[in-house]
CSV table of C-alpha atoms in Angstrom, one decimal:
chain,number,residue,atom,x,y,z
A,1,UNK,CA,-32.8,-147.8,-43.7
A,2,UNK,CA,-30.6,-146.2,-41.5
A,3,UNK,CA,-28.7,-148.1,-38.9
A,4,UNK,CA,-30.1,-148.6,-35.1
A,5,UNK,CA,-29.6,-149.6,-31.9
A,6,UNK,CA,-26.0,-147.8,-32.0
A,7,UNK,CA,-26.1,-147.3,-28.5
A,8,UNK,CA,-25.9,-149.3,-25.0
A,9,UNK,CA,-27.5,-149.3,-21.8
A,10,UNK,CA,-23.8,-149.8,-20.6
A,11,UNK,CA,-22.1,-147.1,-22.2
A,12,UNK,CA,-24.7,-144.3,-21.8
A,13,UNK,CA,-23.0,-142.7,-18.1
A,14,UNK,CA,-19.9,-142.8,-19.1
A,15,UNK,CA,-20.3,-141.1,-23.2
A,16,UNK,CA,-19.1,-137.2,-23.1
A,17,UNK,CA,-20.9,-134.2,-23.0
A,18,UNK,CA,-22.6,-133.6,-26.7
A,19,UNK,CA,-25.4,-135.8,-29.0
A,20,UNK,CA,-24.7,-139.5,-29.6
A,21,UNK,CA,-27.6,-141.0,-32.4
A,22,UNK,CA,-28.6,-144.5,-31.4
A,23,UNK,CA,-30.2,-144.5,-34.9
A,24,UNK,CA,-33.3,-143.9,-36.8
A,25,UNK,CA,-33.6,-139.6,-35.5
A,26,UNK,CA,-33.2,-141.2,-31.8
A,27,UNK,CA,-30.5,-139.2,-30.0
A,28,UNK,CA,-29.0,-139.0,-26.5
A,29,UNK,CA,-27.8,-135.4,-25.5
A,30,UNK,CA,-25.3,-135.3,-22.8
A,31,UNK,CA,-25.4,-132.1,-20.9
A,32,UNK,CA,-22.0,-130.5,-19.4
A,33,UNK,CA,-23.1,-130.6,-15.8
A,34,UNK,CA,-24.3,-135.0,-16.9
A,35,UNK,CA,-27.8,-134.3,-16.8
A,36,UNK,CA,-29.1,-136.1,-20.2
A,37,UNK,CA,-32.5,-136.3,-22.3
A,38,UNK,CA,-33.6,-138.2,-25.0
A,39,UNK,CA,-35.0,-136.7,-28.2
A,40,UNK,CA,-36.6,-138.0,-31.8
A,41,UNK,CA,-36.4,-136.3,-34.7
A,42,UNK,CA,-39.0,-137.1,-37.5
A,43,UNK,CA,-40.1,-135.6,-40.4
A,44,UNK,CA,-44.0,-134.7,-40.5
A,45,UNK,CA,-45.8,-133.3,-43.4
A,46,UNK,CA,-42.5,-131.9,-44.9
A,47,UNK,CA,-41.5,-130.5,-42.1
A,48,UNK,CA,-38.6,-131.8,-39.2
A,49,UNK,CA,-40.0,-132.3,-35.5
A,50,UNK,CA,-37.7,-132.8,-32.3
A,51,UNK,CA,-39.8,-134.6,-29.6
A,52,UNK,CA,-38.4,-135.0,-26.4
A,53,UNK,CA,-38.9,-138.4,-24.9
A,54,UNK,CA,-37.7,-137.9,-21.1
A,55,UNK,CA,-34.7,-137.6,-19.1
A,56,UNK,CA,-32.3,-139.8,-18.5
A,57,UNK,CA,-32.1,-142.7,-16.6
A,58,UNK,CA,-35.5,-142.1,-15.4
A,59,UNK,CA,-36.1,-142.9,-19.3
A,60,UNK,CA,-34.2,-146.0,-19.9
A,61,UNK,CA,-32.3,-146.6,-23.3
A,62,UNK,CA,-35.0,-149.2,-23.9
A,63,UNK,CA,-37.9,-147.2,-22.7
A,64,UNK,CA,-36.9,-144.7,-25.2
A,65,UNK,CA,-36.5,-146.6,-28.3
A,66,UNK,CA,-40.2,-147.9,-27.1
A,67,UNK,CA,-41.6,-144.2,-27.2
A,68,UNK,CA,-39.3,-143.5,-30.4
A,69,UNK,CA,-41.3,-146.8,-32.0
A,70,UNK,CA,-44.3,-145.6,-30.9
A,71,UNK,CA,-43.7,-142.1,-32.9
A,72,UNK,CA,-42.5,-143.5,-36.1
A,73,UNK,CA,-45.4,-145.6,-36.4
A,74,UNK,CA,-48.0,-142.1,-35.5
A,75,UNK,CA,-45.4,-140.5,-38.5
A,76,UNK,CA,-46.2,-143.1,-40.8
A,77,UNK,CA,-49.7,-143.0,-40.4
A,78,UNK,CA,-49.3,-139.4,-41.4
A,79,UNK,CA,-50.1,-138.1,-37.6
A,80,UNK,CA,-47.9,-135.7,-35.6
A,81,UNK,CA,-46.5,-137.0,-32.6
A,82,UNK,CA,-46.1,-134.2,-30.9
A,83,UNK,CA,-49.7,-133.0,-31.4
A,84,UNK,CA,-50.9,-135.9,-30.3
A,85,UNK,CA,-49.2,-136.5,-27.6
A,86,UNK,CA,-51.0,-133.5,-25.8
A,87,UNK,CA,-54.1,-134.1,-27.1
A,88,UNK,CA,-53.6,-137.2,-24.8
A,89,UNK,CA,-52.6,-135.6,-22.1
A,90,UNK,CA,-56.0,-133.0,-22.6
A,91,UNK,CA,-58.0,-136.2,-22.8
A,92,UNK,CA,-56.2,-137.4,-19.6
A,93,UNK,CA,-56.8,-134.2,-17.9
A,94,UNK,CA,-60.5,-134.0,-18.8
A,95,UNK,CA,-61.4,-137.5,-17.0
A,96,UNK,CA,-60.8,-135.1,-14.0
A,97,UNK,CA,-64.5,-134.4,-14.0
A,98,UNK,CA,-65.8,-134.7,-10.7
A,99,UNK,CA,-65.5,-132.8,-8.1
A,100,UNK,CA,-63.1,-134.8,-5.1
A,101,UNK,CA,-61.1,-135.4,-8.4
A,102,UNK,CA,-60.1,-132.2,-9.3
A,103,UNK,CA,-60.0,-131.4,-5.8
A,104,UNK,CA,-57.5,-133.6,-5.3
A,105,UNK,CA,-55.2,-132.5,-8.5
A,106,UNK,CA,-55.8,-128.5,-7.8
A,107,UNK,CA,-54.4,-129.8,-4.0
A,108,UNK,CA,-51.0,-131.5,-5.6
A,109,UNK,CA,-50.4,-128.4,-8.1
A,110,UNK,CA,-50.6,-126.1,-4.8
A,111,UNK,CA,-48.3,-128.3,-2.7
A,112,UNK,CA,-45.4,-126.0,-3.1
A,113,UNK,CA,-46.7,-123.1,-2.3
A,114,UNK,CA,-48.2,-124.6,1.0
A,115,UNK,CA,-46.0,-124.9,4.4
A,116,UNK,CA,-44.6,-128.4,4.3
A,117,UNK,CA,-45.7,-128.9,1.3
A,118,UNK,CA,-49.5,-128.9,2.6
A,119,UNK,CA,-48.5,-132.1,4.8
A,120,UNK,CA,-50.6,-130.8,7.6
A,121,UNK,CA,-53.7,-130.7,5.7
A,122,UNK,CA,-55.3,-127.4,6.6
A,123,UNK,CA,-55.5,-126.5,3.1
A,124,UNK,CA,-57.4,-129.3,2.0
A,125,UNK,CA,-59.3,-130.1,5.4
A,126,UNK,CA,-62.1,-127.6,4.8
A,127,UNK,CA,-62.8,-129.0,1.3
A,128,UNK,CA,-62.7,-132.4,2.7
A,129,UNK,CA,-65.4,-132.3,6.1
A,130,UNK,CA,-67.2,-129.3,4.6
A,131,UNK,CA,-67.7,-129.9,0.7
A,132,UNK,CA,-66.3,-133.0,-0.8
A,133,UNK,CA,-68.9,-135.3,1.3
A,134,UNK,CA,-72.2,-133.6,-0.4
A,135,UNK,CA,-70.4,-132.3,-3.4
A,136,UNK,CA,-67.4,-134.7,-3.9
A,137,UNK,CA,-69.6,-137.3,-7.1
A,138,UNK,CA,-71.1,-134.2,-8.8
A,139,UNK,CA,-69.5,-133.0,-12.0
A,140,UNK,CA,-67.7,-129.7,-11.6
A,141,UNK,CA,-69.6,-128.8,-15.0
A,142,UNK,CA,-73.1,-129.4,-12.7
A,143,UNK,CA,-72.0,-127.2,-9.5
A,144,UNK,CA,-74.1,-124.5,-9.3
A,145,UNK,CA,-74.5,-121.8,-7.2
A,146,UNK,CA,-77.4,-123.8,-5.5
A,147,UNK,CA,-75.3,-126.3,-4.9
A,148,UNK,CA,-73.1,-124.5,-2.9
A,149,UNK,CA,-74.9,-122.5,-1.0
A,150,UNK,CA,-77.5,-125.8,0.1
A,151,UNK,CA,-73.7,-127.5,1.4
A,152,UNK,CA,-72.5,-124.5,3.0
A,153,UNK,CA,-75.5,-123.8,4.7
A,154,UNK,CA,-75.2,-125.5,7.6
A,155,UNK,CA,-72.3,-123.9,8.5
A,156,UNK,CA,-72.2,-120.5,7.3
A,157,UNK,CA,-73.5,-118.6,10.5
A,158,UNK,CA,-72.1,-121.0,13.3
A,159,UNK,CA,-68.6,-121.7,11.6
A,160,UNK,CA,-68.0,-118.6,10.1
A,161,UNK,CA,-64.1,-118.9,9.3
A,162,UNK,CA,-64.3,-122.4,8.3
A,163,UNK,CA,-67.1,-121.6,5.6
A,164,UNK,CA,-65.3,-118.7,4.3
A,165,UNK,CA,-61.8,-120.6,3.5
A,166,UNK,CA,-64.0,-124.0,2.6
A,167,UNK,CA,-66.0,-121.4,0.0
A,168,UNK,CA,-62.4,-120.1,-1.1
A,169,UNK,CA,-60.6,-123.1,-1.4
A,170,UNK,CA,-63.8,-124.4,-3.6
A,171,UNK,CA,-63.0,-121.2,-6.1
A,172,UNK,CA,-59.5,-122.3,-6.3
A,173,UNK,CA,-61.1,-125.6,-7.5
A,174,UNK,CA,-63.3,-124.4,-10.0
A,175,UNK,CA,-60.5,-122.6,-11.9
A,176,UNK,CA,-58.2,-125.4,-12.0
A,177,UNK,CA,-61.1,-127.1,-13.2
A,178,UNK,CA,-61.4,-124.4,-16.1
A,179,UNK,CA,-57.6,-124.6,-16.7
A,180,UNK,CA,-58.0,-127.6,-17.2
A,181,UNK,CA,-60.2,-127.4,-20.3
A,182,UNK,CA,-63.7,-127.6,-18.3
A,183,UNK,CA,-66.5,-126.2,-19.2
A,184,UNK,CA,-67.8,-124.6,-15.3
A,185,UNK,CA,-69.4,-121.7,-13.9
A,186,UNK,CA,-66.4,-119.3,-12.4
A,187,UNK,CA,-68.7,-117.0,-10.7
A,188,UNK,CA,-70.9,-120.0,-8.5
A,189,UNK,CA,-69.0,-119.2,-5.0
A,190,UNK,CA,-69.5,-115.4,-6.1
A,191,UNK,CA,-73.2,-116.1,-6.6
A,192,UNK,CA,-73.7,-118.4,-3.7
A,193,UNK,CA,-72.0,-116.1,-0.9
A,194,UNK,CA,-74.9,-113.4,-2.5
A,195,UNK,CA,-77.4,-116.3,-1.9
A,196,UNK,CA,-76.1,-117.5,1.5
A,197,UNK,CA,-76.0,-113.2,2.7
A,198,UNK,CA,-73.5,-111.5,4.9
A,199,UNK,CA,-71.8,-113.7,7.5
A,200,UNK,CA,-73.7,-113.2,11.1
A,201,UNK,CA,-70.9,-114.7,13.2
A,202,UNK,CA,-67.9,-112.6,14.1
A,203,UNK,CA,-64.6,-114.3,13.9
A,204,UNK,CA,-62.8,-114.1,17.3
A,205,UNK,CA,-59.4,-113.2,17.8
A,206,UNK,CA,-57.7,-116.6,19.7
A,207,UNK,CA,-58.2,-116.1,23.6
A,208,UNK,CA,-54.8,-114.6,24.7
A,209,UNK,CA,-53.6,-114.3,28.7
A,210,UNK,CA,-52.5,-110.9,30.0
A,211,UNK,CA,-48.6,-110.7,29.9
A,212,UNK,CA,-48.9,-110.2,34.0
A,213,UNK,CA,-50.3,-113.3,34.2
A,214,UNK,CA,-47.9,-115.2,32.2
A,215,UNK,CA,-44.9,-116.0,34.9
A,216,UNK,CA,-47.6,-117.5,37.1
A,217,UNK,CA,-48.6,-119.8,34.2
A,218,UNK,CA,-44.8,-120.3,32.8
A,219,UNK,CA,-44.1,-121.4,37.1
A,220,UNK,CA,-46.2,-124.2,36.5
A,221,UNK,CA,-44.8,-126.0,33.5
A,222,UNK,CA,-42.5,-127.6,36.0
A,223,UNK,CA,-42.7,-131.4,35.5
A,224,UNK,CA,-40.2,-131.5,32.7
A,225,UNK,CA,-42.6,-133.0,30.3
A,226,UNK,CA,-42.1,-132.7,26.4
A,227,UNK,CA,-45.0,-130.6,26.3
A,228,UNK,CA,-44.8,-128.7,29.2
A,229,UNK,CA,-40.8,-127.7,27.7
A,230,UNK,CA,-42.6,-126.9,24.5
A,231,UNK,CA,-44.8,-124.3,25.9
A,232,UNK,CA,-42.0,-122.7,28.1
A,233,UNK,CA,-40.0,-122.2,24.7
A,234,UNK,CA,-43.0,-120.9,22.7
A,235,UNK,CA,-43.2,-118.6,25.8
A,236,UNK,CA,-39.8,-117.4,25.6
A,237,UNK,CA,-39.7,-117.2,21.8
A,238,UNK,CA,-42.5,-115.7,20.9
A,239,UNK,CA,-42.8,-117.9,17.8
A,240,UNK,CA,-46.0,-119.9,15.9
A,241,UNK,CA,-46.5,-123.2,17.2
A,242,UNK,CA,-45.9,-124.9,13.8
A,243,UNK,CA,-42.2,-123.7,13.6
A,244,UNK,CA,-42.0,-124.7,17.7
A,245,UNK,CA,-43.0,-128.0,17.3
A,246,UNK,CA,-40.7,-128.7,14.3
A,247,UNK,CA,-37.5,-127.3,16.0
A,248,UNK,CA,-35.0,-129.6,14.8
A,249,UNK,CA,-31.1,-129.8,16.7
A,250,UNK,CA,-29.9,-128.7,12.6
A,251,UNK,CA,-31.6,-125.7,13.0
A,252,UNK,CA,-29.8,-123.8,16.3
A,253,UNK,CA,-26.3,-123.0,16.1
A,254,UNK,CA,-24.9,-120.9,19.2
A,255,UNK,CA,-27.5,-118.9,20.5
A,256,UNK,CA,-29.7,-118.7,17.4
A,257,UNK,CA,-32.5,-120.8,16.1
A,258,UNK,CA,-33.0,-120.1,12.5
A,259,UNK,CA,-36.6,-121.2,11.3
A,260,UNK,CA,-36.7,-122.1,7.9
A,261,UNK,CA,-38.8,-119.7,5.3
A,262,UNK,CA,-41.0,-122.1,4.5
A,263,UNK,CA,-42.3,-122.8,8.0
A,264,UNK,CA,-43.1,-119.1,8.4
A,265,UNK,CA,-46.5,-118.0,7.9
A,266,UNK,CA,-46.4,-115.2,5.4
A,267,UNK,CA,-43.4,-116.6,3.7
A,268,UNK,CA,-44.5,-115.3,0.5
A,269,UNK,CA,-42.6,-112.2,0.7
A,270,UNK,CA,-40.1,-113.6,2.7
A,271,UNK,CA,-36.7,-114.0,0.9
A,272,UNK,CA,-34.2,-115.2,3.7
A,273,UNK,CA,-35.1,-117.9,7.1
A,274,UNK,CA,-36.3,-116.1,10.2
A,275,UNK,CA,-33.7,-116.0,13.5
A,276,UNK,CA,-34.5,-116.1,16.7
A,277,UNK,CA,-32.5,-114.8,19.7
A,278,UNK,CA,-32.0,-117.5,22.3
A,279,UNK,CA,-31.5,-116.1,25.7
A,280,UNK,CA,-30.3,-118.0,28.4
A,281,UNK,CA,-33.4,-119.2,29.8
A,282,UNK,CA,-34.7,-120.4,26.1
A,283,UNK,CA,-31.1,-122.2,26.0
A,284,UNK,CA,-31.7,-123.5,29.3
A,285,UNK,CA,-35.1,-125.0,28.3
A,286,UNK,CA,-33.7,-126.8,25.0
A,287,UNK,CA,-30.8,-128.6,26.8
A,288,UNK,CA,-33.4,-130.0,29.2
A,289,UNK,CA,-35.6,-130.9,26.2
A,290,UNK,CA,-32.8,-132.6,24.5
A,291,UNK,CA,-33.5,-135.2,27.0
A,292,UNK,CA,-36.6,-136.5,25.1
A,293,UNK,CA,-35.2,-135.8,21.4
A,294,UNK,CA,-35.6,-138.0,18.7
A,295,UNK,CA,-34.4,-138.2,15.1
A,296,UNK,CA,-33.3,-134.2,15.9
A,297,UNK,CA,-36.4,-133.1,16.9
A,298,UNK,CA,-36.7,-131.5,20.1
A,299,UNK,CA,-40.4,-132.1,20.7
A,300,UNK,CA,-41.6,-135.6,19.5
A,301,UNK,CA,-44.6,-137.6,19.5
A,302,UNK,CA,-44.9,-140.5,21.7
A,303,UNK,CA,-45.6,-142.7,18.7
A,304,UNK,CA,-44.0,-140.9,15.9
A,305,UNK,CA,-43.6,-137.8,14.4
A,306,UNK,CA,-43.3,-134.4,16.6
A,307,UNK,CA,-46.2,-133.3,18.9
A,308,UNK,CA,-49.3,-132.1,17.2
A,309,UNK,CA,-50.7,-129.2,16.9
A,310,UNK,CA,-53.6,-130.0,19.9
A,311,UNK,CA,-50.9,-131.1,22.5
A,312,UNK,CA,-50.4,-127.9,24.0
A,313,UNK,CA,-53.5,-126.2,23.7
A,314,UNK,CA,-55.4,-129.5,25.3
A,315,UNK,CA,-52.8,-129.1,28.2
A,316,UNK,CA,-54.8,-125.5,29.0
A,317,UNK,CA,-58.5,-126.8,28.1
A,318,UNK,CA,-57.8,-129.5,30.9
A,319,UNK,CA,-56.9,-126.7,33.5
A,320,UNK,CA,-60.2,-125.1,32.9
A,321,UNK,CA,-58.4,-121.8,30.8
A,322,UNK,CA,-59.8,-120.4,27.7
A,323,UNK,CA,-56.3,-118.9,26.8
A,324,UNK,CA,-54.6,-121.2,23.9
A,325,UNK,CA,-51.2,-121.5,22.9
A,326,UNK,CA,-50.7,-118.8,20.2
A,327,UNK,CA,-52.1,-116.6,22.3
A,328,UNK,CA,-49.0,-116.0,23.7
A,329,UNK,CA,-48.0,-114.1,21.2
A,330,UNK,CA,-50.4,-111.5,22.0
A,331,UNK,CA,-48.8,-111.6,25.8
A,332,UNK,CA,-45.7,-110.8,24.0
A,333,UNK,CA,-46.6,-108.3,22.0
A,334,UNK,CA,-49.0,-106.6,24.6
A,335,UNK,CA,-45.5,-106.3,26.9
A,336,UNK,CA,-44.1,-104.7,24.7
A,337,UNK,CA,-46.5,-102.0,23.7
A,338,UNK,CA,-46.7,-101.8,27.5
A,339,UNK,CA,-44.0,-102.2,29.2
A,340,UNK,CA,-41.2,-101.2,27.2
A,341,UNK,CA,-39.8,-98.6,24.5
A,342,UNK,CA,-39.0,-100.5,21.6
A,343,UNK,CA,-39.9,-99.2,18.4
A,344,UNK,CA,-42.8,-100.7,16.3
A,345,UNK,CA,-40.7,-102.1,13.8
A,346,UNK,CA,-38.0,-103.8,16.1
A,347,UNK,CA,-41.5,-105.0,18.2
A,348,UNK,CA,-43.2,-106.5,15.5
A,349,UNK,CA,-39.7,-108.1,14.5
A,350,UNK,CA,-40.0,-109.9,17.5
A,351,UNK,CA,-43.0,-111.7,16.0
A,352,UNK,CA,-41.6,-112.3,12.8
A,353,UNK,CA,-44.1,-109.6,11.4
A,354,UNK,CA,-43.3,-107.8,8.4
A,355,UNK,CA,-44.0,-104.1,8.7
A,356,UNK,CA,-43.0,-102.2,5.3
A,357,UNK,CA,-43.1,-102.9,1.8
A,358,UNK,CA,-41.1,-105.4,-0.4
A,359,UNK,CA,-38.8,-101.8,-2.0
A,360,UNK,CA,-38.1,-100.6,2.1
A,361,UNK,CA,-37.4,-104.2,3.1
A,362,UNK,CA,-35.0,-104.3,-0.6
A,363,UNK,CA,-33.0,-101.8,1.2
A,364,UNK,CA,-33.5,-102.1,5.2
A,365,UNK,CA,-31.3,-105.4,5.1
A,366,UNK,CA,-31.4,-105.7,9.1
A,367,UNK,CA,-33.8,-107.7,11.1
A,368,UNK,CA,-32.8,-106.4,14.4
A,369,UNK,CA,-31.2,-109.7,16.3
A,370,UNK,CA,-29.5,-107.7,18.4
A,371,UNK,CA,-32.1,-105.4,19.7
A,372,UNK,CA,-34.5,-108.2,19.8
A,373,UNK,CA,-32.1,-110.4,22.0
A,374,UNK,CA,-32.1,-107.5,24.7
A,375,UNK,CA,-35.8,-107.4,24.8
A,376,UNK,CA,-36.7,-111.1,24.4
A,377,UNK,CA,-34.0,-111.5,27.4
A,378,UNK,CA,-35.8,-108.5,29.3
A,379,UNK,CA,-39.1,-110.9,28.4
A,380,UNK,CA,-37.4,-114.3,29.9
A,381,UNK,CA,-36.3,-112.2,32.8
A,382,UNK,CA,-40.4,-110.9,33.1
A,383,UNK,CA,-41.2,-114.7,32.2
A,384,UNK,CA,-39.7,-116.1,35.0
A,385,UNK,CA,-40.4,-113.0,37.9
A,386,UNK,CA,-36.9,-112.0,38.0
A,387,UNK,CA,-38.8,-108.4,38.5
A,388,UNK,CA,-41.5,-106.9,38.8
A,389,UNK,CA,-40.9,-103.6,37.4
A,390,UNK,CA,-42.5,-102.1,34.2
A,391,UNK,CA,-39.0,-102.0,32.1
A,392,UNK,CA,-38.3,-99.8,29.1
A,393,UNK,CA,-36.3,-100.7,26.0
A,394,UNK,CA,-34.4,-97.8,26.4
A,395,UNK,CA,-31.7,-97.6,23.4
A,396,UNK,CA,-33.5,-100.1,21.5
């Protein structure tokens, strides 16, 4: 019998680069940049196997030798390991048979494709108030299109938006639910949006106040309050309010805030972070909110954490307005069109919109900082009634 156990726990960081047996077909392959893996070779039905058991250390010397044992004794009984160890894993996967439960695991396997990694929950929150109460125990093999349609009922006229992205996040569902081996209906959301008819509710665009209005408003966020700051800067910037109420003291450098890819919506075609001009008055705004700082974040919770997402636009419900934070953007945007000359691409810029296609944008390297400092500056200046002139973006 060959010789085992050649190796020890001890000696494993510091063995070179290359494969060291421990005995038995259990090796230890040292990678050049020290990265290192464990593997078994066997011999099954006349023909030679390499299993891999794991990385190391998150596989420990003797968790491997464990796994190695546990092979040899699935070779000897004339059994491939390899095989079945993913028929274990398929047999795992398929307990995933209710709904919330493959809910939940379609959720995970989206999580980095989802702004902070889905922490704030708006992927998953339609699924959980609107489907996973009624439908959450039934078998994802049961779910019908009468299932469906009888749970988004309720809601399908008066909460129009929300049952459209509940009723898509539920298809995303049901084909991780067949990719994971599981015998279910792919067309029931099809067939239960032809039962439930054609949506009467309009979705409205987010109440937005004219940009003549906006210095008056911007006048009275004058208490120095973390989220009276935070709604000046949003004002000034013209970004989203998820980006805004994540600034962090590592993201601004000079007089440019970058926001990271990943907090930008539409980040899918996005291949570099977004940067924002900072104009005097923006600059002004985060010094003063440096005051209330914490852990690097310019706008934090009282308890924990950084404001939420409701902070600001409760601020405007409790002053009687039906005008809500990202409107603002519109304000901006609106200005522009209106007041000034600035091209549509360099406008949209300002917005962090993306106006051409992935080959143009291949090519057109720029994102016009420059031009967009003059106009978000020529904003501030509107912003704050420095004048009261229409002006135009000339040269822009």
């Amino acid at each position: 019998m060959p010789a085992m156990n050649r190796l020890s726990a001890r000696a494993l960081p510091s063995l070179p680069p290359g494969k060291h047996a421990d005995g038995a077909g259990l090796w230890f392959v040292k990678r050049e940049d020290g990265g290192a893996q464990w593997v078994l070779r066997v011999t099954v039905h006349g023909r030679r196997r390499e299993m891999g058991l794991g990385a190391y250390p998150a596989v420990s010397l003797a968790d491997a030798r464990r796994k190695a044992d546990e092979a040899r004794a699935q070779v000897r009984e004339n059994l491939d390991p390899i095989k079945e160890r993913e028929r274990a894993r398929r047999e795992a996967s398929s307990k995933l048979h209710i709904l919330s439960d493959v809910a939940a695991d379609a959720f995970e396997s989206r999580k980095a494709e989802l702004k902070g990694d889905g922490k704030a929950g708006r992927w998953f929150s339609p699924l959980e108030l609107h489907i996973l109460p009624k439908l959450g125990k039934v078998p994802v093999s049961d779910l019908d299109q009468k299932d469906i349609r009888d749970c988004l009922a309720p809601i399908w006229h008066t909460k129009a938006d929300t049952a459209r992205k509940a009723m898509n996040r539920l298809a995303i569902c049901m084909k991780h639910a067949a990719a994971l081996g599981l015998d279910v209906d792919l067309q029931a959301t099809d067939k239960a949006r032809a039962l439930l008819g054609k949506q009467r509710h309009e979705v409205e665009n987010i109440p937005a106040m004219h940009w003549q209005d906006v210095p008056g408003f911007y006048e009275s966020l004058s208490d120095g309050t973390v989220t009276h700051l935070a709604l000046r800067l949003l004002i000034l910037t013209g970004v989203r309010s998820l980006p805004l109420r994540f600034v962090h003291e590592s993201q601004l450098e000079g007089e440019i805030w970058t926001v990271p890819r990943e907090a930008m919506k539409g980040r899918k075609g996005m291949t570099s972070d977004f940067r924002v001009p900072l104009v005097p008055e923006a600059m002004a705004v985060i010094e003063e909110a440096r005051r209330h700082s914490r852990d690097g974040y310019l706008f934090p919770s009282i308890r924990k954490g950084v404001i939420s997402d409701a902070t600001m636009s409760r601020l405007m419900e409790r002053r009687g307005m039906v005008e809500r934070p990202h409107g603002f953007r519109s304000s901006l945007r609106d200005w522009l069109a209106e007041a000034t000359d600035a091209p549509h691409e360099v406008a949209e810029a300002c917005l962090g919109h993306r106006t051409d296609g992935a080959v143009v944008r291949a090519y057109r390297r720029t994102d016009f900082l420059e031009q967009r400092r003059v106009l978000m500056g020529r904003w501030a200046k509107h912003v704050t009634g420095q004048s009261g002139v229409l002006l135009k973006a000339v040269g822009v």
